[in-house]
Coordinates of C-alpha atoms and ligand atoms in Angstrom, one line a residue:
K22 CA 116.7 73.8 107.2
K23 CA 115.8 74.4 110.8
K24 CA 119.4 75.7 111.4
E25 CA 119.1 78.2 108.6
W26 CA 115.8 79.5 109.9
A27 CA 117.2 79.8 113.5
K28 CA 119.9 82.2 112.2
L29 CA 117.2 84.6 111.2
K30 CA 115.6 84.7 114.7
D31 CA 116.9 88.1 115.6
D32 CA 116.9 89.6 112.2
P33 CA 114.3 92.1 111.0
T34 CA 112.1 90.8 108.2
K35 CA 113.5 92.2 104.9
T36 CA 112.6 91.3 101.4
A37 CA 115.2 90.9 98.6
D38 CA 114.6 94.5 97.6
G39 CA 115.0 95.8 101.2
E40 CA 111.4 96.3 102.2
H41 CA 110.3 95.6 105.8
V42 CA 107.1 93.8 106.6
E43 CA 106.2 92.8 110.1
L44 CA 105.9 89.1 111.0
A45 CA 103.8 88.6 114.1
A46 CA 102.2 85.7 115.8
N47 CA 98.7 84.5 116.8
I48 CA 98.4 83.5 120.4
G49 CA 95.6 82.3 122.8
T50 CA 97.2 82.6 126.2
P51 CA 100.1 84.4 128.0
E52 CA 102.0 81.0 128.0
D53 CA 102.2 81.3 124.2
V54 CA 104.4 84.3 124.3
A55 CA 107.7 82.4 125.0
G56 CA 107.2 80.6 121.7
V57 CA 106.6 83.8 119.8
L58 CA 109.9 85.3 121.0
N59 CA 111.8 82.0 120.5
N60 CA 110.6 82.1 116.9
G61 CA 111.6 85.6 116.2
G62 CA 108.1 87.2 116.3
E63 CA 108.1 91.0 115.8
G64 CA 104.8 91.3 117.6
V65 CA 101.5 89.6 118.4
G66 CA 99.1 90.2 115.6
L67 CA 96.2 88.4 117.1
Y68 CA 95.6 87.6 120.8
R69 CA 92.4 85.5 120.9
T70 CA 90.9 86.3 124.2
E71 CA 88.2 83.6 124.1
F72 CA 90.3 81.2 126.1
L73 CA 89.9 83.4 129.2
Y74 CA 86.2 82.8 128.9
M75 CA 86.1 79.2 127.9
G76 CA 86.6 76.0 129.9
K77 CA 85.1 77.4 133.1
N78 CA 81.7 78.0 134.5
Q79 CA 81.7 81.8 134.9
L80 CA 82.9 85.0 133.3
P81 CA 86.5 86.0 134.0
T82 CA 86.8 88.9 136.4
E83 CA 88.4 92.2 135.4
E84 CA 91.4 91.3 137.6
E85 CA 91.9 88.0 135.9
Q86 CA 91.8 89.6 132.6
F87 CA 94.1 92.5 133.6
D88 CA 96.7 89.9 134.8
A89 CA 96.5 88.0 131.5
Y90 CA 96.7 91.1 129.3
S91 CA 99.5 92.7 131.4
S92 CA 101.5 89.5 131.3
V93 CA 101.4 89.3 127.5
L94 CA 102.3 93.0 127.2
K95 CA 105.2 92.9 129.6
Q96 CA 106.7 89.8 128.0
M97 CA 106.5 91.5 124.6
G98 CA 108.2 94.7 125.8
D99 CA 107.8 97.5 123.3
K100 CA 106.7 95.1 120.5
P101 CA 103.1 95.6 119.3
V102 CA 100.4 93.4 120.8
V103 CA 97.0 93.4 119.0
V104 CA 94.3 92.1 121.3
R105 CA 91.0 91.0 119.9
T106 CA 88.0 91.6 122.1
L107 CA 85.7 88.7 122.8
D108 CA 84.8 86.7 119.7
I109 CA 82.4 84.1 121.2
G110 CA 79.6 82.4 119.3
G111 CA 79.7 80.6 116.0
D112 CA 81.9 77.6 116.7
K113 CA 82.9 78.9 120.2
E114 CA 80.2 78.4 122.8
L115 CA 80.0 79.5 126.4
D116 CA 77.6 77.2 128.3
Y117 CA 77.2 79.6 131.2
L118 CA 75.8 82.4 129.0
D119 CA 72.9 80.1 128.2
L120 CA 72.3 81.4 124.7
P121 CA 69.5 79.9 122.6
K122 CA 70.5 77.4 119.9
E123 CA 70.4 79.1 116.4
M124 CA 69.9 77.7 112.9
N125 CA 73.0 79.4 111.6
P126 CA 75.4 80.1 114.4
F127 CA 78.0 81.5 112.1
L128 CA 75.5 84.1 110.8
G129 CA 74.0 84.7 114.2
Y130 CA 74.4 86.3 117.5
R131 CA 78.2 86.4 118.1
A132 CA 81.3 88.4 118.7
I133 CA 80.8 92.2 118.6
R134 CA 77.0 91.6 118.1
L135 CA 76.8 90.0 121.5
C136 CA 79.3 92.4 123.1
L137 CA 77.4 95.5 122.1
E138 CA 74.2 94.1 123.6
R139 CA 75.8 92.5 126.6
D140 CA 77.9 95.6 127.4
D141 CA 78.0 94.5 131.0
I142 CA 80.4 91.7 129.8
F143 CA 82.1 93.9 127.2
R144 CA 82.9 96.9 129.4
V145 CA 84.7 94.6 131.9
Q146 CA 87.0 93.5 129.2
L147 CA 87.6 97.0 127.9
R148 CA 88.5 98.2 131.4
A149 CA 90.9 95.4 131.9
L150 CA 92.6 96.2 128.5
L151 CA 92.8 99.9 129.2
R152 CA 94.3 99.3 132.6
A153 CA 96.8 96.9 131.1
S154 CA 97.7 99.4 128.3
V155 CA 100.4 101.1 130.4
H156 CA 102.4 97.9 130.5
G157 CA 103.3 97.7 126.8
N158 CA 102.4 98.5 123.2
L159 CA 98.7 97.6 123.1
K160 CA 96.4 97.8 120.1
I161 CA 92.8 96.8 120.4
M162 CA 90.6 95.3 117.6
F163 CA 87.0 94.3 117.4
P164 CA 85.9 91.1 115.7
M165 CA 83.1 90.5 113.2
I166 CA 82.4 94.1 112.5
A167 CA 79.7 94.4 109.7
T168 CA 78.7 98.0 109.8
L169 CA 80.3 101.4 110.6
D170 CA 77.7 101.9 113.3
E171 CA 79.0 98.8 115.1
F172 CA 82.5 100.0 115.0
R173 CA 81.5 103.5 116.2
Q174 CA 79.5 102.0 119.1
A175 CA 82.3 99.7 120.2
K176 CA 84.8 102.6 120.0
A177 CA 82.5 104.9 122.0
M178 CA 82.2 102.3 124.8
L179 CA 86.0 102.0 124.9
E180 CA 86.2 105.8 125.1
E181 CA 83.6 106.0 127.9
E182 CA 85.5 103.4 129.9
K183 CA 88.7 105.2 129.4
Q184 CA 87.2 108.5 130.7
K185 CA 85.8 106.7 133.7
L186 CA 89.2 105.1 134.6
I187 CA 90.9 108.5 134.2
E188 CA 88.3 110.0 136.6
E189 CA 89.0 107.2 139.0
G190 CA 92.6 108.2 138.9
Q191 CA 93.8 105.1 137.1
D192 CA 96.7 105.1 134.6
V193 CA 95.8 104.5 131.0
A194 CA 98.0 104.7 127.9
E195 CA 97.7 108.1 126.3
S196 CA 97.3 106.9 122.7
L197 CA 96.1 103.5 121.7
E198 CA 95.4 102.3 118.2
V199 CA 91.9 100.9 117.7
G200 CA 91.2 98.8 114.7
M201 CA 88.9 96.1 113.4
M202 CA 89.0 92.7 111.8
V203 CA 87.9 92.5 108.2
E204 CA 86.2 89.1 108.0
I205 CA 82.7 90.1 106.7
P206 CA 82.7 90.8 103.0
A207 CA 80.6 93.9 103.4
T208 CA 83.4 95.7 105.2
A209 CA 86.0 94.7 102.6
V210 CA 83.7 96.1 99.9
I211 CA 83.5 99.6 101.5
A212 CA 86.9 99.4 103.2
R213 CA 87.5 103.0 102.1
Q214 CA 84.7 104.3 104.3
F215 CA 86.0 102.2 107.3
A216 CA 89.6 103.3 106.7
K217 CA 88.7 106.9 107.6
E218 CA 87.7 105.8 111.1
V219 CA 89.9 102.9 112.1
D220 CA 93.6 103.0 113.0
F221 CA 94.2 99.7 111.3
F222 CA 92.7 96.6 109.6
S223 CA 93.5 93.0 110.3
I224 CA 92.1 90.7 107.7
G225 CA 90.6 87.5 109.1
T226 CA 90.7 85.3 106.1
N227 CA 89.4 82.2 108.0
D228 CA 86.0 83.8 108.2
L229 CA 86.3 86.1 105.2
I230 CA 86.7 83.1 102.9
Q231 CA 83.8 81.2 104.4
Y232 CA 81.5 84.2 104.1
T233 CA 82.6 85.2 100.6
M234 CA 82.3 81.7 99.2
A235 CA 79.3 80.8 101.3
A236 CA 81.2 77.7 102.4
D237 CA 81.3 76.6 106.0
R238 CA 84.9 76.5 107.1
M239 CA 84.4 73.3 109.0
N240 CA 82.3 71.3 106.4
E241 CA 84.5 68.8 104.5
R242 CA 81.9 68.4 101.8
V243 CA 82.2 72.0 100.6
S244 CA 85.9 72.4 101.4
Y245 CA 86.7 72.6 97.7
L246 CA 85.1 76.0 97.8
Y247 CA 87.3 77.2 100.6
Q248 CA 89.7 78.9 98.2
P249 CA 92.2 81.5 99.6
Y250 CA 93.6 82.2 96.2
N251 CA 90.3 82.7 94.5
P252 CA 90.5 86.1 92.7
A253 CA 87.3 87.1 94.5
I254 CA 89.1 86.8 97.8
L255 CA 92.3 88.4 96.5
G256 CA 90.2 91.3 95.1
L257 CA 88.6 91.9 98.6
I258 CA 92.1 91.8 100.2
N259 CA 93.4 94.3 97.7
N260 CA 90.5 96.6 98.4
V261 CA 91.3 96.6 102.1
I262 CA 95.0 97.2 101.7
E263 CA 94.5 100.0 99.1
A264 CA 91.8 101.6 101.4
A265 CA 94.1 101.5 104.4
H266 CA 97.0 103.0 102.6
A267 CA 94.9 105.7 101.0
E268 CA 94.0 106.9 104.5
G269 CA 97.5 106.5 105.9
K270 CA 96.6 103.4 107.9
W271 CA 98.2 99.9 108.0
A272 CA 96.7 96.6 107.0
G273 CA 97.6 93.2 108.5
M274 CA 96.3 89.7 108.2
C275 CA 95.7 87.3 111.0
G276 CA 93.9 84.4 109.2
E277 CA 95.7 81.2 108.3
M278 CA 96.4 82.5 104.9
A279 CA 99.0 85.0 106.2
G280 CA 101.5 82.1 106.8
D281 CA 100.9 80.3 103.6
E282 CA 103.7 79.8 101.1
I283 CA 101.7 80.5 98.0
A284 CA 99.8 83.4 99.6
I285 CA 102.9 85.2 101.0
P286 CA 104.2 86.4 97.6
I287 CA 100.8 87.5 96.5
L288 CA 100.1 89.4 99.8
L289 CA 103.6 91.0 99.6
G290 CA 102.8 92.2 96.1
L291 CA 99.4 93.6 97.2
G292 CA 101.3 95.6 99.9
L293 CA 100.2 93.9 103.1
D294 CA 102.1 95.5 106.0
E295 CA 101.8 92.9 108.7
F296 CA 101.5 89.1 108.6
S297 CA 100.3 87.3 111.7
M298 CA 100.6 83.5 111.9
S299 CA 101.3 80.6 114.2
A300 CA 104.7 81.1 115.8
T301 CA 106.2 78.1 114.1
S302 CA 105.5 79.6 110.7
I303 CA 107.5 82.9 111.3
L304 CA 111.0 81.7 110.6
P305 CA 110.0 79.9 107.4
A306 CA 108.1 83.0 106.3
R307 CA 111.1 85.2 107.0
T308 CA 113.3 82.9 105.0
Q309 CA 110.9 83.0 102.1
L310 CA 110.5 86.8 102.2
K311 CA 114.3 87.3 102.0
E312 CA 114.2 85.9 98.5
L313 CA 111.1 87.8 97.3
S314 CA 111.1 91.2 95.6
K315 CA 108.1 93.3 96.7
Q316 CA 108.5 95.6 93.7
E317 CA 108.5 92.7 91.2
L318 CA 105.5 91.0 92.8
A319 CA 103.6 94.3 92.9
G320 CA 104.0 94.4 89.1
F321 CA 102.0 91.2 88.8
K322 CA 99.0 92.6 90.8
D323 CA 96.7 93.5 87.9
E324 CA 97.4 90.2 86.1
I325 CA 96.6 88.1 89.1
L326 CA 93.5 90.1 90.1
S327 CA 92.1 89.6 86.6
M328 CA 92.5 85.8 86.6
G329 CA 89.4 83.7 86.6
T330 CA 90.3 80.8 88.9
S331 CA 92.3 79.9 91.9
E332 CA 94.2 77.3 89.9
E333 CA 95.5 79.9 87.5
V334 CA 96.7 82.0 90.3
V335 CA 98.5 79.1 92.0
A336 CA 100.2 78.1 88.8
F337 CA 101.3 81.7 88.0
V338 CA 102.7 82.3 91.5
K339 CA 104.5 79.0 91.5
E340 CA 106.1 79.8 88.2
K341 CA 107.2 83.3 89.2
T342 CA 108.6 82.3 92.6
N343 CA 110.2 79.0 91.5
Q344 CA 108.0 76.9 93.8
T345 CA 107.3 73.3 92.7
Ligands
PEP16 C1 89.7 84.7 111.1 O1 88.5 84.7 111.0 O2 90.5 84.7 110.1 C2 90.4 84.8 112.4 C3 91.7 85.1 112.5 O3 89.6 84.6 113.5 P1 89.1 83.2 114.0 O4 89.9 82.1 113.3 O5 89.4 83.2 115.4 O6 87.7 83.2 113.6
MG17 MG1 87.2 85.0 112.6

């Protein structure tokens, strides 16, 4: 099986009916890029920048960040690299920020919420990213956006830093896509309004599922509620993809679900444009997609979305795609 996958390393991802979708990888450090390329990744769909901030006792400097971002961009050449700005808080703590303990860290002061308030930290990252943007095909996305106002504020700060750099005589990429993660249900519900202002969406199902089902993603006792194929989740995902396409934008997914064998046929049928997963899942996914017809799967959309349970969805998909 491994040999068969390897043959597809340099092939574009094509479905049985000739449709292309992008298979990208999730990474955490510049050292991960070699694995992405060895596994035939067409891009980086999620670069989690938290690791630059973790495991040390102070914030990373602009220069350290510039080096890391540039390294990833250069290694990827003209392939797209989606960098997510700092997503700290929740399960990821930074001791040196000395943040007060919260009752519900996953619902608390984290990610973009923290960055908009601590813009001294945020602007350093934005500057490093903008300076690195000339070294490849960079796209930036903001995590944990809940409201349009947050997205606008974050984008305005990015724009301000860009203007400052230009005034300082620094090179910055002329155009740069700016998107957001969809991981809070509120944004999936009114995705159409967001789609007018973003360049792309990347659906973060790890959090989207936990927030939609009100089930802690790390709590074993409620793990039965962590249901990627629940029609409620699929309906939100469908909303996001439809909204993006209605505004001429693209929609990707960077949660674990994007690399899942049962989810892939569903997501293909819903029209997802980019699937970002762990590097080792890329070749198996490309192999699976070769056998799937996007048009046929799109025809099942209404039926799947009107189902009542996750189990029904799974049984249906297995039957239609001959999975046992
Ligand atoms: C997600 O929430 O789906 C995601 C990709 O982000 P993280 O797992 O880093 O929270
Ligand atoms: Mg998340």
